[in-house]
Amino acid sequence: MSATVIDGKAFAATVRQKVGGHVARLKEEHGITPGLAVVLVGEDPASQVYVRSKGKMTLEVGMASYEHKLEIDTSEADLLALIAQLNADPKIHGILVQLPLPPHLDSDLVINAIDPAKDVDGFHISNVGLLGTGQKSMVPCTPLGCLMMLRDHHGSLSGMNAVVIGRSNIVGKPMANLLLGDSCTVTIAHSRTKDLPGVVRQADIVIAAVGRPEMVIGDWIKPGATVIDVGINRIDKPEGGTRLVGDAEYASCAAVAGAITPVPGGVGPMTIACLLANTITACCRANGLAEPEGLTV
Ligand code: NAD
């Protein structure tokens, strides 16, 4: 068997196009331009790349992009003052603080200072609680992107066995909640799980969110299962240079799976598309307008 490749890059383009259509409608019919503010503290190279591409995509769909680049030694008080200002600004519908923050800043405190209605990353404790209790919330972008791809590929996920490998607050736990919300039977596996290969072999859906290059191998995959690979790892090539790989070993998993997301070109592009989708959702909610179908859960 050779797996169907779930093309996250192409799917993300359709999501962005849909978002762009809603942005145009909001401008024409209501005179509203959705605005996304991104806050970056320090000069971490990977974070700078992410912030740049978020800003570029925000402008491409017609939204307003507000970038706040702060010095690495910015005090917590100054950062909280900026967040208070963005919370109060009606032009801003989404606020994202790029993580990780420098160690002298308390990430939980900072994230929980964001107005939950503008928390387009879905990390505020109120949004975590709302998602955990199956209520309308802002949903973290990476798991939302994974769910959109799964729904698109399978239609209903009801009754499927899903194994999420990884229990982080930004991927594993919200992913498990979303799958539960779609009536999957969900197992969360982690670094202390006994017989991980045996657990994964039960899965109709495998979400690999571990941060270990090519850890999940084809021998662990039930024939026909769907593999969603969240991992982004840069490894050295034998001939020199580096390449990106996921948390699943692509070739061996694709030989057994029914469907699989590639790395790059799978989950990654969907994450930014879902950030834009969340900003539209937040903008519609803030203005008492019906939120677009299919852009959130
Ligand atoms: P994390 O380090 O916060 O969490 C990793 C989880 O994996 C932990 O819960 C840990 O228990 C589990 N784990 C570690 N070793 C394990 C093992 N040997 N067996 C089973 N479980 C094990 O990572 P994260 O932030 O959740 O990210 C996971 C991966 O996803 C990383 O590669 C990250 O770069 C990637 N990521 C990608 C996107 C995207 O947009 N595509 C977004 C976020 C994270």
Short mmCIF file of C-alpha atoms and ligand atoms in Angstrom, two decimals:
data_model
loop_
_atom_site.label_atom_id
_atom_site.label_comp_id
_atom_site.label_asym_id
_atom_site.label_seq_id
_atom_site.Cartn_x
_atom_site.Cartn_y
_atom_site.Cartn_z
CA MET A 1 0.00 0.00 0.00
CA SER A 2 1.17 3.51 -0.69
CA ALA A 3 -0.42 6.26 1.35
CA THR A 4 -2.42 9.20 0.05
CA VAL A 5 -0.37 12.32 0.69
CA ILE A 6 -2.39 14.94 2.58
CA ASP A 7 -1.14 18.13 0.96
CA GLY A 8 -1.12 20.71 3.78
CA LYS A 9 0.45 23.34 1.55
CA ALA A 10 -2.40 23.18 -0.97
CA PHE A 11 -5.05 22.94 1.75
CA ALA A 12 -3.56 25.93 3.58
CA ALA A 13 -3.78 27.94 0.34
CA THR A 14 -7.52 27.19 0.13
CA VAL A 15 -7.98 28.22 3.79
CA ARG A 16 -6.10 31.49 3.17
CA GLN A 17 -8.20 32.13 0.07
CA LYS A 18 -11.37 31.61 2.09
CA VAL A 19 -10.04 33.95 4.81
CA GLY A 20 -9.19 36.53 2.11
CA GLY A 21 -12.78 36.38 0.82
CA HIS A 22 -14.13 37.04 4.31
CA VAL A 23 -11.68 39.92 4.84
CA ALA A 24 -12.90 41.53 1.61
CA ARG A 25 -16.53 41.10 2.68
CA LEU A 26 -15.86 42.59 6.13
CA LYS A 27 -14.23 45.62 4.52
CA GLU A 28 -16.93 46.14 1.87
CA GLU A 29 -20.04 45.43 3.90
CA HIS A 30 -18.98 46.62 7.35
CA GLY A 31 -15.97 48.91 6.87
CA ILE A 32 -13.91 46.65 9.17
CA THR A 33 -10.30 45.63 8.51
CA PRO A 34 -9.31 42.66 10.69
CA GLY A 35 -6.05 43.40 12.49
CA LEU A 36 -3.44 41.02 13.91
CA ALA A 37 -0.73 42.21 16.32
CA VAL A 38 2.38 40.08 16.73
CA VAL A 39 4.76 40.75 19.62
CA LEU A 40 8.35 39.51 19.42
CA VAL A 41 10.76 39.93 22.33
CA GLY A 42 14.44 39.49 21.47
CA GLU A 43 16.12 38.27 18.32
CA ASP A 44 15.77 34.48 18.30
CA PRO A 45 16.43 33.64 14.61
CA ALA A 46 13.68 30.99 14.29
CA SER A 47 11.15 33.31 15.96
CA GLN A 48 12.14 36.13 13.61
CA VAL A 49 11.46 33.87 10.61
CA TYR A 50 8.05 32.85 12.00
CA VAL A 51 7.08 36.46 12.76
CA ARG A 52 8.14 37.61 9.29
CA SER A 53 6.12 34.93 7.52
CA LYS A 54 3.09 35.55 9.76
CA GLY A 55 3.24 39.28 8.91
CA LYS A 56 3.59 38.57 5.18
CA MET A 57 0.63 36.16 5.07
CA THR A 58 -1.50 38.54 7.18
CA LEU A 59 -1.00 41.30 4.61
CA GLU A 60 -1.56 38.87 1.69
CA VAL A 61 -5.10 38.06 2.87
CA GLY A 62 -5.85 41.79 3.21
CA MET A 63 -5.67 42.09 7.00
CA ALA A 64 -3.73 44.77 8.86
CA SER A 65 -0.51 43.53 10.46
CA TYR A 66 1.00 45.25 13.51
CA GLU A 67 4.48 44.05 14.50
CA HIS A 68 5.95 44.99 17.87
CA LYS A 69 9.62 44.09 18.17
CA LEU A 70 10.93 44.59 21.69
CA GLU A 71 14.47 44.45 23.05
CA ILE A 72 15.54 41.19 24.69
CA ASP A 73 15.83 42.91 28.10
CA THR A 74 12.28 44.33 27.99
CA SER A 75 10.77 44.27 31.48
CA GLU A 76 7.65 42.28 32.30
CA ALA A 77 5.89 45.56 33.26
CA ASP A 78 6.61 47.08 29.83
CA LEU A 79 5.44 43.96 28.01
CA LEU A 80 2.24 43.83 30.08
CA ALA A 81 1.66 47.54 29.38
CA LEU A 82 1.91 46.86 25.63
CA ILE A 83 -0.54 43.96 25.91
CA ALA A 84 -2.99 46.17 27.84
CA GLN A 85 -2.72 48.76 25.07
CA LEU A 86 -3.38 46.12 22.37
CA ASN A 87 -6.29 44.68 24.39
CA ALA A 88 -7.90 48.13 24.43
CA ASP A 89 -7.28 48.92 20.75
CA PRO A 90 -10.42 48.29 18.63
CA LYS A 91 -8.32 48.00 15.43
CA ILE A 92 -6.64 44.87 16.84
CA HIS A 93 -8.70 41.66 16.75
CA GLY A 94 -5.91 39.16 17.35
CA ILE A 95 -2.82 39.31 19.57
CA LEU A 96 0.01 36.80 19.39
CA VAL A 97 3.06 36.83 21.63
CA GLN A 98 5.77 34.80 19.93
CA LEU A 99 7.11 32.03 22.17
CA PRO A 100 9.51 31.18 23.66
CA LEU A 101 9.96 34.38 25.67
CA PRO A 102 13.34 35.18 27.23
CA PRO A 103 13.73 33.40 30.60
CA HIS A 104 13.23 36.53 32.76
CA LEU A 105 9.62 36.81 31.48
CA ASP A 106 6.84 34.60 32.87
CA SER A 107 5.11 33.18 29.77
CA ASP A 108 1.98 32.08 31.63
CA LEU A 109 1.53 35.52 33.17
CA VAL A 110 2.06 37.25 29.84
CA ILE A 111 -0.27 34.94 27.86
CA ASN A 112 -2.97 35.22 30.50
CA ALA A 113 -2.80 39.02 30.26
CA ILE A 114 -4.10 38.86 26.67
CA ASP A 115 -7.85 39.47 26.29
CA PRO A 116 -9.12 35.86 25.74
CA ALA A 117 -11.31 37.13 22.87
CA LYS A 118 -8.13 38.32 21.07
CA ASP A 119 -6.01 35.28 22.03
CA VAL A 120 -5.63 33.89 18.50
CA ASP A 121 -3.05 31.33 19.67
CA GLY A 122 -5.67 29.86 22.03
CA PHE A 123 -3.19 29.56 24.92
CA HIS A 124 -5.04 31.75 27.48
CA ILE A 125 -6.23 29.67 30.42
CA SER A 126 -9.87 30.67 29.68
CA ASN A 127 -9.62 29.31 26.14
CA VAL A 128 -7.93 26.13 27.41
CA GLY A 129 -10.83 25.65 29.84
CA LEU A 130 -13.48 26.39 27.22
CA LEU A 131 -11.93 23.89 24.77
CA GLY A 132 -11.60 21.29 27.54
CA THR A 133 -15.30 21.60 28.34
CA GLY A 134 -16.39 21.56 24.69
CA GLN A 135 -17.40 25.23 24.57
CA LYS A 136 -16.74 27.86 21.90
CA SER A 137 -13.17 29.09 22.30
CA MET A 138 -10.12 30.26 20.39
CA VAL A 139 -8.48 26.98 19.31
CA PRO A 140 -4.66 26.60 19.15
CA CYS A 141 -3.58 26.90 15.52
CA THR A 142 -1.51 23.73 15.02
CA PRO A 143 -4.10 21.27 16.39
CA LEU A 144 -6.86 23.18 14.56
CA GLY A 145 -4.96 22.72 11.30
CA CYS A 146 -4.54 18.99 11.99
CA LEU A 147 -8.26 18.62 12.71
CA MET A 148 -9.21 20.47 9.51
CA MET A 149 -7.04 18.10 7.46
CA LEU A 150 -8.48 15.04 9.21
CA ARG A 151 -12.08 16.20 8.69
CA ASP A 152 -11.34 16.99 5.06
CA HIS A 153 -9.82 13.56 4.46
CA HIS A 154 -12.20 11.39 6.49
CA GLY A 155 -15.44 13.35 6.80
CA SER A 156 -16.62 12.04 10.17
CA LEU A 157 -14.00 10.94 12.72
CA SER A 158 -16.63 9.45 15.03
CA GLY A 159 -15.60 6.22 16.72
CA MET A 160 -12.05 6.20 15.35
CA ASN A 161 -9.14 5.29 17.63
CA ALA A 162 -6.75 8.23 17.83
CA VAL A 163 -3.33 8.13 19.48
CA VAL A 164 -1.69 11.50 20.16
CA ILE A 165 2.02 11.13 20.90
CA GLY A 166 3.06 14.12 23.01
CA ARG A 167 1.29 15.90 25.85
CA SER A 168 2.39 19.52 25.43
CA ASN A 169 0.00 22.36 26.17
CA ILE A 170 0.37 23.80 22.67
CA VAL A 171 -0.09 20.63 20.60
CA GLY A 172 -0.74 17.29 22.34
CA LYS A 173 -3.38 18.24 24.92
CA PRO A 174 -5.50 20.56 22.73
CA MET A 175 -5.25 18.01 19.88
CA ALA A 176 -6.60 15.29 22.17
CA ASN A 177 -9.49 17.56 23.24
CA LEU A 178 -10.38 18.35 19.63
CA LEU A 179 -10.38 14.65 18.67
CA LEU A 180 -12.53 13.88 21.70
CA GLY A 181 -14.88 16.64 20.55
CA ASP A 182 -15.17 14.79 17.22
CA SER A 183 -16.03 11.58 19.09
CA CYS A 184 -12.75 9.73 18.64
CA THR A 185 -11.53 7.31 21.29
CA VAL A 186 -8.38 9.15 22.33
CA THR A 187 -5.15 7.96 23.90
CA ILE A 188 -2.42 10.43 24.83
CA ALA A 189 1.00 8.79 24.78
CA HIS A 190 4.15 10.44 26.15
CA SER A 191 7.71 9.80 27.23
CA ARG A 192 6.65 7.45 30.04
CA THR A 193 4.16 5.40 27.98
CA LYS A 194 4.82 1.65 28.15
CA ASP A 195 5.00 -0.23 24.84
CA LEU A 196 4.55 2.86 22.64
CA PRO A 197 4.72 0.77 19.41
CA GLY A 198 1.89 -1.45 20.71
CA VAL A 199 -0.20 1.60 21.65
CA VAL A 200 0.34 3.24 18.26
CA ARG A 201 -0.57 -0.01 16.43
CA GLN A 202 -4.14 0.35 17.79
CA ALA A 203 -4.59 3.73 16.14
CA ASP A 204 -6.73 4.64 13.13
CA ILE A 205 -5.29 8.15 13.50
CA VAL A 206 -1.73 8.82 14.74
CA ILE A 207 -0.70 12.37 15.67
CA ALA A 208 3.07 12.55 16.11
CA ALA A 209 3.98 15.63 18.19
CA VAL A 210 7.12 14.54 19.96
CA GLY A 211 10.02 16.65 18.70
CA ARG A 212 12.17 13.55 17.98
CA PRO A 213 13.27 13.15 14.37
CA GLU A 214 11.72 10.14 12.58
CA MET A 215 10.90 8.35 15.83
CA VAL A 216 7.62 6.81 14.63
CA ILE A 217 8.36 4.05 12.11
CA GLY A 218 6.21 2.11 9.66
CA ASP A 219 6.33 -1.04 11.80
CA TRP A 220 4.25 0.83 14.45
CA ILE A 221 1.51 1.86 12.00
CA LYS A 222 -1.70 -0.13 11.53
CA PRO A 223 -2.21 -0.73 7.79
CA GLY A 224 -4.46 2.00 6.39
CA ALA A 225 -4.12 4.36 9.37
CA THR A 226 -3.77 8.13 8.94
CA VAL A 227 -0.52 9.69 10.15
CA ILE A 228 -0.43 13.42 10.95
CA ASP A 229 3.16 14.45 11.49
CA VAL A 230 3.47 17.65 13.55
CA GLY A 231 7.22 17.40 14.08
CA ILE A 232 9.64 19.87 12.56
CA ASN A 233 13.25 18.75 13.07
CA ARG A 234 16.37 19.86 11.26
CA ILE A 235 18.91 17.06 10.86
CA ASP A 236 22.35 16.85 9.27
CA LYS A 237 22.62 15.28 5.82
CA PRO A 238 25.48 12.76 5.35
CA GLU A 239 26.72 14.78 2.36
CA GLY A 240 26.70 18.01 4.40
CA GLY A 241 24.02 20.61 5.00
CA THR A 242 20.71 19.94 6.76
CA ARG A 243 17.19 18.86 5.90
CA LEU A 244 13.79 19.05 7.60
CA VAL A 245 12.17 15.85 8.83
CA GLY A 246 9.12 15.11 10.90
CA ASP A 247 8.61 12.95 13.97
CA ALA A 248 7.57 10.06 11.69
CA GLU A 249 9.94 8.26 9.34
CA TYR A 250 8.16 9.22 6.13
CA ALA A 251 9.08 6.40 3.74
CA SER A 252 8.37 3.48 6.09
CA CYS A 253 5.15 5.05 7.44
CA ALA A 254 3.88 5.99 3.95
CA ALA A 255 4.38 2.36 2.85
CA VAL A 256 1.84 1.17 5.46
CA ALA A 257 -0.45 4.13 6.18
CA GLY A 258 -3.62 4.99 4.29
CA ALA A 259 -2.78 8.70 4.42
CA ILE A 260 0.10 10.81 5.70
CA THR A 261 1.15 14.46 5.94
CA PRO A 262 4.64 15.23 4.59
CA VAL A 263 7.29 17.37 6.29
CA PRO A 264 7.69 20.03 5.03
CA GLY A 265 4.35 20.82 3.38
CA GLY A 266 1.93 19.23 5.84
CA VAL A 267 1.01 20.62 9.24
CA GLY A 268 3.38 23.63 9.09
CA PRO A 269 1.55 25.67 6.41
CA MET A 270 -1.79 24.89 8.06
CA THR A 271 -0.63 26.44 11.33
CA ILE A 272 -0.25 29.94 9.84
CA ALA A 273 -3.46 29.56 7.81
CA CYS A 274 -5.28 28.74 11.06
CA LEU A 275 -3.80 31.81 12.75
CA LEU A 276 -5.43 33.91 10.02
CA ALA A 277 -8.65 31.89 10.35
CA ASN A 278 -8.67 32.55 14.11
CA THR A 279 -8.17 36.28 13.51
CA ILE A 280 -11.24 36.39 11.23
CA THR A 281 -13.23 34.40 13.79
CA ALA A 282 -12.15 36.80 16.57
CA CYS A 283 -12.99 39.83 14.41
CA CYS A 284 -16.49 38.53 13.60
CA ARG A 285 -17.17 37.69 17.26
CA ALA A 286 -15.92 41.14 18.41
CA ASN A 287 -18.31 42.82 15.98
CA GLY A 288 -21.32 40.61 16.69
CA LEU A 289 -21.24 39.15 13.17
CA ALA A 290 -21.82 35.52 12.19
CA GLU A 291 -18.46 33.74 12.09
CA PRO A 292 -17.48 32.03 8.84
CA GLU A 293 -18.25 28.33 8.50
CA GLY A 294 -15.39 25.84 8.44
CA LEU A 295 -12.70 28.13 9.85
CA THR A 296 -13.02 27.01 13.45
CA VAL A 297 -14.62 24.15 15.37
P1 NAD B 1 7.25 19.46 23.53
O1 NAD B 1 8.71 19.23 23.65
O2 NAD B 1 6.62 20.54 24.34
O3 NAD B 1 6.48 18.12 23.85
C1 NAD B 1 6.94 16.88 23.35
C2 NAD B 1 6.11 15.78 23.96
O4 NAD B 1 6.60 14.56 23.45
C3 NAD B 1 6.18 15.71 25.47
O5 NAD B 1 4.87 15.71 25.99
C4 NAD B 1 6.86 14.38 25.78
O6 NAD B 1 6.23 13.66 26.84
C5 NAD B 1 6.67 13.61 24.49
N1 NAD B 1 7.83 12.73 24.28
C6 NAD B 1 9.14 13.06 24.30
N2 NAD B 1 9.91 11.97 24.08
C7 NAD B 1 9.07 10.94 23.89
C8 NAD B 1 9.24 9.57 23.63
N3 NAD B 1 10.45 9.05 23.49
N4 NAD B 1 8.16 8.80 23.50
C9 NAD B 1 6.92 9.33 23.61
N5 NAD B 1 6.68 10.63 23.85
C10 NAD B 1 7.75 11.42 24.01
O7 NAD B 1 6.98 19.67 21.96
P2 NAD B 1 5.77 20.40 21.18
O8 NAD B 1 5.87 21.87 21.35
O9 NAD B 1 4.49 19.72 21.47
O10 NAD B 1 6.21 20.09 19.68
C11 NAD B 1 6.33 18.76 19.20
C12 NAD B 1 6.89 18.79 17.80
O11 NAD B 1 6.01 19.53 16.96
C13 NAD B 1 8.24 19.51 17.66
O12 NAD B 1 8.98 18.86 16.63
C14 NAD B 1 7.87 20.91 17.22
O13 NAD B 1 8.90 21.53 16.48
C15 NAD B 1 6.69 20.61 16.34
N6 NAD B 1 5.73 21.71 16.20
C16 NAD B 1 5.31 21.98 14.94
C17 NAD B 1 4.38 22.96 14.73
C18 NAD B 1 3.92 23.20 13.33
O14 NAD B 1 3.38 24.27 13.03
N7 NAD B 1 4.07 22.24 12.42
C19 NAD B 1 3.86 23.69 15.78
C20 NAD B 1 4.27 23.37 17.08
C21 NAD B 1 5.21 22.35 17.27
#
